[in-house]
Tab-separated table of C-alpha atoms and ligand atoms in Angstrom:
chain	number	residue	atom	x	y	z
A	805	UNK	CA	27.078	-23.879	68.992
A	806	UNK	CA	23.767	-25.109	70.357
A	807	UNK	CA	21.990	-27.085	67.636
A	808	UNK	CA	18.812	-29.133	67.977
A	809	UNK	CA	18.295	-32.095	65.642
A	810	UNK	CA	14.825	-32.577	64.207
A	811	UNK	CA	14.718	-35.660	61.968
A	812	UNK	CA	18.404	-35.046	61.313
A	813	UNK	CA	18.136	-31.347	60.420
A	814	UNK	CA	20.280	-29.401	62.888
A	815	UNK	CA	18.510	-26.191	63.921
A	816	UNK	CA	20.186	-23.340	65.765
A	817	UNK	CA	18.516	-22.775	69.139
A	818	UNK	CA	18.829	-19.008	69.002
A	819	UNK	CA	16.563	-15.983	69.062
A	820	UNK	CA	16.028	-13.710	66.077
A	821	UNK	CA	18.289	-11.004	67.514
A	822	UNK	CA	21.066	-13.530	68.189
A	823	UNK	CA	20.714	-14.785	64.614
A	824	UNK	CA	21.076	-11.217	63.307
A	825	UNK	CA	24.144	-10.669	65.510
A	826	UNK	CA	25.719	-13.868	64.150
A	827	UNK	CA	24.965	-12.863	60.561
A	828	UNK	CA	26.480	-9.392	61.123
A	829	UNK	CA	29.600	-11.023	62.610
A	830	UNK	CA	29.956	-13.125	59.416
A	831	UNK	CA	29.689	-9.945	57.319
A	832	UNK	CA	32.286	-8.080	59.382
A	833	UNK	CA	34.690	-11.023	59.167
A	834	UNK	CA	33.932	-11.427	55.444
A	835	UNK	CA	33.236	-15.078	56.154
A	836	UNK	CA	31.323	-16.627	53.259
A	837	UNK	CA	28.314	-18.748	54.142
A	838	UNK	CA	24.606	-19.226	53.754
A	839	UNK	CA	21.437	-19.126	55.809
A	840	UNK	CA	18.485	-21.502	55.510
A	841	UNK	CA	15.074	-21.238	57.134
A	842	UNK	CA	13.468	-24.674	56.813
A	843	UNK	CA	9.840	-25.253	57.755
A	844	UNK	CA	8.338	-28.641	58.608
A	845	UNK	CA	7.668	-29.448	54.935
A	846	UNK	CA	11.328	-29.064	54.062
A	847	UNK	CA	12.478	-31.065	57.090
A	848	UNK	CA	10.103	-33.841	56.029
A	849	UNK	CA	11.436	-33.664	52.482
A	850	UNK	CA	15.052	-33.795	53.719
A	851	UNK	CA	14.275	-37.013	55.579
A	852	UNK	CA	14.294	-38.908	52.294
A	853	UNK	CA	16.793	-36.663	50.501
A	854	UNK	CA	20.265	-36.986	51.996
A	855	UNK	CA	21.685	-34.331	49.657
A	856	UNK	CA	19.127	-31.769	50.785
A	857	UNK	CA	19.728	-32.637	54.458
A	858	UNK	CA	23.478	-32.240	54.017
A	859	UNK	CA	23.161	-28.848	52.423
A	860	UNK	CA	20.709	-27.622	55.094
A	861	UNK	CA	23.156	-28.734	57.791
A	862	UNK	CA	26.037	-27.023	56.029
A	863	UNK	CA	24.487	-23.589	56.551
A	864	UNK	CA	26.036	-21.001	58.854
A	865	UNK	CA	22.556	-20.494	60.308
A	866	UNK	CA	19.650	-22.970	60.279
A	867	UNK	CA	16.629	-21.031	61.502
A	868	UNK	CA	13.318	-22.621	62.517
A	869	UNK	CA	10.785	-20.991	60.206
A	870	UNK	CA	7.405	-22.232	61.307
A	871	UNK	CA	5.470	-23.294	64.308
A	872	UNK	CA	5.594	-26.977	63.223
A	873	UNK	CA	9.359	-27.074	63.791
A	874	UNK	CA	9.017	-25.340	67.169
A	875	UNK	CA	6.329	-27.883	68.249
A	876	UNK	CA	8.537	-30.731	67.073
A	877	UNK	CA	11.399	-29.489	69.259
A	878	UNK	CA	9.032	-29.384	72.248
A	879	UNK	CA	7.869	-32.940	71.541
A	880	UNK	CA	11.527	-34.018	71.528
A	881	UNK	CA	12.122	-32.080	74.785
A	882	UNK	CA	14.915	-30.143	73.075
A	883	UNK	CA	13.192	-26.763	72.900
A	884	UNK	CA	14.274	-24.103	70.452
A	885	UNK	CA	14.389	-20.536	71.776
A	886	UNK	CA	11.703	-19.216	69.424
A	887	UNK	CA	10.349	-19.415	65.924
A	888	UNK	CA	12.571	-17.315	63.673
A	889	UNK	CA	10.621	-16.584	60.504
A	890	UNK	CA	12.997	-15.993	57.604
A	891	UNK	CA	11.101	-12.911	56.533
A	892	UNK	CA	11.438	-11.299	59.983
A	893	UNK	CA	15.072	-12.320	60.363
A	894	UNK	CA	15.924	-10.724	57.009
A	895	UNK	CA	14.044	-7.507	57.814
A	896	UNK	CA	15.999	-7.154	61.073
A	897	UNK	CA	19.220	-7.999	59.258
A	898	UNK	CA	18.527	-5.248	56.674
A	899	UNK	CA	17.963	-2.808	59.533
A	900	UNK	CA	21.320	-3.708	61.113
A	901	UNK	CA	23.052	-3.632	57.722
A	902	UNK	CA	21.642	-0.170	56.948
A	903	UNK	CA	23.355	1.202	60.058
A	904	UNK	CA	26.715	0.122	58.593
A	905	UNK	CA	25.850	1.094	54.997
A	906	UNK	CA	26.033	-2.521	53.869
A	907	UNK	CA	24.749	-3.875	50.580
A	908	UNK	CA	22.194	-6.412	49.417
A	909	UNK	CA	21.249	-7.967	46.073
A	910	UNK	CA	17.633	-9.091	45.667
A	911	UNK	CA	17.213	-12.233	43.572
A	912	UNK	CA	13.914	-14.013	42.951
A	913	UNK	CA	10.153	-13.634	42.453
A	914	UNK	CA	8.321	-12.505	39.310
A	915	UNK	CA	9.720	-9.714	37.115
A	916	UNK	CA	9.394	-6.293	38.765
A	917	UNK	CA	8.811	-7.609	42.295
A	918	UNK	CA	12.433	-7.370	43.499
A	919	UNK	CA	12.600	-3.718	42.346
A	920	UNK	CA	9.461	-2.907	44.346
A	921	UNK	CA	10.885	-4.751	47.355
A	922	UNK	CA	14.139	-2.761	46.971
A	923	UNK	CA	12.262	0.550	47.057
A	924	UNK	CA	10.270	-0.525	50.123
A	925	UNK	CA	13.360	-1.794	51.987
A	926	UNK	CA	15.339	1.369	51.242
A	927	UNK	CA	12.434	3.519	52.446
A	928	UNK	CA	12.243	1.518	55.694
A	929	UNK	CA	15.996	1.276	56.233
A	930	UNK	CA	17.759	4.370	54.870
A	931	UNK	CA	21.447	3.644	54.402
A	932	UNK	CA	20.849	0.177	52.991
A	933	UNK	CA	22.613	-0.134	49.632
A	934	UNK	CA	20.839	-2.258	47.015
A	935	UNK	CA	23.414	-3.433	44.477
A	936	UNK	CA	20.802	-4.823	42.073
A	937	UNK	CA	17.753	-6.981	41.410
A	938	UNK	CA	17.024	-10.025	39.251
A	939	UNK	CA	13.781	-11.941	38.882
A	940	UNK	CA	13.693	-15.635	39.715
A	941	UNK	CA	12.516	-16.995	36.374
A	942	UNK	CA	15.478	-18.093	34.270
A	943	UNK	CA	16.437	-20.979	31.980
A	944	UNK	CA	20.121	-20.986	32.687
A	945	UNK	CA	21.731	-20.922	36.154
A	946	UNK	CA	25.015	-19.622	34.722
A	947	UNK	CA	23.261	-16.600	33.229
A	948	UNK	CA	21.537	-15.847	36.540
A	949	UNK	CA	24.912	-16.029	38.340
A	950	UNK	CA	26.452	-13.662	35.762
A	951	UNK	CA	23.544	-11.211	36.187
A	952	UNK	CA	23.971	-11.208	39.972
A	953	UNK	CA	27.749	-10.802	39.824
A	954	UNK	CA	27.465	-7.977	37.268
A	955	UNK	CA	26.276	-5.829	40.190
A	956	UNK	CA	29.653	-6.259	41.896
A	957	UNK	CA	30.136	-7.468	45.439
A	958	UNK	CA	27.102	-7.632	47.752
A	959	UNK	CA	27.374	-8.259	51.474
A	960	UNK	CA	24.138	-10.253	51.339
A	961	UNK	CA	22.311	-11.911	48.443
A	962	UNK	CA	18.674	-12.757	49.144
A	963	UNK	CA	17.821	-15.854	47.103
A	964	UNK	CA	14.030	-16.087	46.936
A	965	UNK	CA	13.089	-18.938	44.597
A	966	UNK	CA	11.020	-21.025	47.034
A	967	UNK	CA	12.326	-24.083	48.866
A	968	UNK	CA	14.149	-26.304	48.058
A	969	UNK	CA	15.034	-24.669	44.719
A	970	UNK	CA	16.772	-21.741	46.402
A	971	UNK	CA	18.842	-23.976	48.716
A	972	UNK	CA	19.945	-26.061	45.725
A	973	UNK	CA	20.865	-22.913	43.775
A	974	UNK	CA	22.894	-21.593	46.707
A	975	UNK	CA	24.753	-24.882	47.232
A	976	UNK	CA	25.526	-25.237	43.526
A	977	UNK	CA	26.828	-21.693	43.049
A	978	UNK	CA	28.138	-20.450	46.390
A	979	UNK	CA	31.743	-20.420	45.203
A	980	UNK	CA	30.963	-18.338	42.116
A	981	UNK	CA	28.494	-15.860	43.641
A	982	UNK	CA	30.045	-12.543	44.637
A	983	UNK	CA	28.324	-12.214	48.005
A	984	UNK	CA	29.349	-12.913	51.603
A	985	UNK	CA	26.097	-14.263	53.044
A	986	UNK	CA	23.518	-15.949	50.835
A	987	UNK	CA	20.059	-16.221	52.393
A	988	UNK	CA	17.295	-18.522	51.112
A	989	UNK	CA	14.068	-16.693	51.858
A	990	UNK	CA	11.122	-18.141	49.890
A	991	UNK	CA	8.342	-15.677	49.184
A	992	UNK	CA	9.812	-12.777	51.212
A	993	UNK	CA	10.315	-10.417	48.257
A	994	UNK	CA	6.593	-10.661	47.447
A	995	UNK	CA	5.805	-9.528	50.993
A	996	UNK	CA	8.419	-6.728	51.104
A	997	UNK	CA	7.089	-5.540	47.717
A	998	UNK	CA	3.510	-5.574	49.019
A	999	UNK	CA	2.480	-8.052	46.293
A	1000	UNK	CA	1.435	-10.652	48.883
A	1001	UNK	CA	0.175	-9.675	52.305
A	1002	UNK	CA	1.537	-11.278	55.400
A	1003	UNK	CA	-0.997	-12.703	57.867
A	1004	UNK	CA	-2.336	-10.173	60.415
A	1005	UNK	CA	-0.543	-10.089	63.788
A	1006	UNK	CA	-3.251	-12.164	65.483
A	1007	UNK	CA	-2.531	-15.172	63.236
A	1008	UNK	CA	1.248	-14.746	63.475
A	1009	UNK	CA	1.215	-14.425	67.279
A	1010	UNK	CA	-1.022	-17.459	67.772
A	1011	UNK	CA	0.926	-19.782	65.507
A	1012	UNK	CA	-1.940	-19.720	62.986
A	1013	UNK	CA	-0.174	-18.192	60.003
A	1014	UNK	CA	-0.639	-21.473	58.117
A	1015	UNK	CA	-4.417	-21.192	58.637
A	1016	UNK	CA	-4.523	-17.654	57.235
A	1017	UNK	CA	-2.461	-18.764	54.253
A	1018	UNK	CA	-4.750	-21.741	53.683
A	1019	UNK	CA	-7.763	-19.402	53.591
A	1020	UNK	CA	-6.014	-17.125	51.068
A	1021	UNK	CA	-4.359	-19.839	48.981
A	1022	UNK	CA	-6.565	-22.960	49.312
A	1023	UNK	CA	-4.520	-24.798	46.643
A	1024	UNK	CA	-1.824	-25.161	49.332
A	1025	UNK	CA	-4.039	-27.623	51.239
A	1026	UNK	CA	-2.309	-30.676	49.787
A	1027	UNK	CA	1.149	-29.374	50.732
A	1028	UNK	CA	-0.118	-28.632	54.236
A	1029	UNK	CA	-1.101	-32.221	54.955
A	1030	UNK	CA	2.649	-32.584	55.435
A	1031	UNK	CA	2.379	-30.987	58.915
A	1032	UNK	CA	0.484	-33.784	60.756
A	1033	UNK	CA	2.637	-36.378	58.947
A	1034	UNK	CA	5.736	-34.482	60.030
A	1035	UNK	CA	4.673	-34.296	63.717
A	1036	UNK	CA	3.760	-37.990	63.763
A	1037	UNK	CA	7.180	-38.860	62.321
A	1038	UNK	CA	8.817	-36.708	65.001
A	1039	UNK	CA	6.925	-38.601	67.744
A	1040	UNK	CA	8.052	-41.914	66.201
A	1041	UNK	CA	11.629	-40.655	65.891
A	1042	UNK	CA	11.850	-40.558	69.690
A	1043	UNK	CA	11.477	-44.327	69.686
A	1044	UNK	CA	13.598	-45.109	66.626
A	1045	UNK	CA	16.368	-42.648	67.454
A	1046	UNK	CA	16.003	-40.941	64.075
A	1047	UNK	CA	15.887	-37.600	65.912
A	1048	UNK	CA	19.612	-37.799	66.719
B	2315	UDP	N1	9.897	-18.284	42.450
B	2315	UDP	C1	10.941	-17.881	41.615
B	2315	UDP	N2	11.363	-18.749	40.650
B	2315	UDP	C2	10.821	-19.966	40.480
B	2315	UDP	C3	9.783	-20.382	41.359
B	2315	UDP	C4	9.345	-19.505	42.342
B	2315	UDP	O1	11.454	-16.786	41.744
B	2315	UDP	O2	11.255	-20.683	39.576
B	2315	UDP	C5	9.459	-17.355	43.490
B	2315	UDP	C6	7.969	-17.078	43.508
B	2315	UDP	O3	7.665	-16.043	42.565
B	2315	UDP	C7	7.794	-16.629	44.944
B	2315	UDP	C8	8.820	-17.490	45.691
B	2315	UDP	O4	9.729	-17.939	44.723
B	2315	UDP	O5	8.158	-15.283	45.080
B	2315	UDP	C9	8.220	-18.710	46.363
B	2315	UDP	O6	7.366	-18.333	47.323
B	2315	UDP	P1	6.624	-19.388	48.253
B	2315	UDP	O7	5.962	-18.617	49.317
B	2315	UDP	O8	5.826	-20.351	47.423
B	2315	UDP	O9	7.869	-20.208	48.803
B	2315	UDP	P2	8.072	-20.872	50.199
B	2315	UDP	O10	8.386	-19.736	51.134
B	2315	UDP	O11	6.770	-21.584	50.536
B	2315	UDP	O12	9.226	-21.786	49.958
């Protein structure tokens, strides 16, 4: 397996279609695992959080979600094949799953959003079975796990609680959750449901999705200062060897 280390987070150097093929192979084999899609903020966070780093690296697929990670790989001269946005990976996965009549549970976002996302996904990918939905606002993890499992077995469970909450939830409950592949996917349900718009193609294609998001959600500005800090740390890691 070709993995590229960025500040110790081991990314898969694969294209979106290869990632979907790998995920489908896991489903056919019934091999339990999880998928993470870290962006530069999460990689930076994992640098000082060994537990988070370990659980990211334990994923069956570690996909580079974000242009910052792709730039970092170029700086380190260990290029990744392409940016694989979690939201696009999951949409392609749903398309492939629909062809085999496979099932998905949608977990996360505000009440009512997952149901809207389910309707939209089933309209786009006829044949996709949605086992159930559950919003992402809960007091008790155990209750959330029971609610998800009450739907029976799901081939895939989309866990959309934002990072790193969703990764921590997956790691803590993977053994109990009745799903084969658990995917941490941030705000994807909001986009599938049409509650939040994705950036227009121009921004996505030019690596400027962050800029569009900043215009729409200016309160994210503080979080986004993480990107220059992240790239600077990557440059330094070439000297210190932290990139290994
Ligand atoms: N969310 C949730 N439970 C929480 C906190 C957040 O379900 O306790 C949802 C929130 O409604 C949104 C998603 O998680 O749908 C986070 O989206 P965001 O784009 O902020 O996450 P990112 O992709 O940046 O990690």
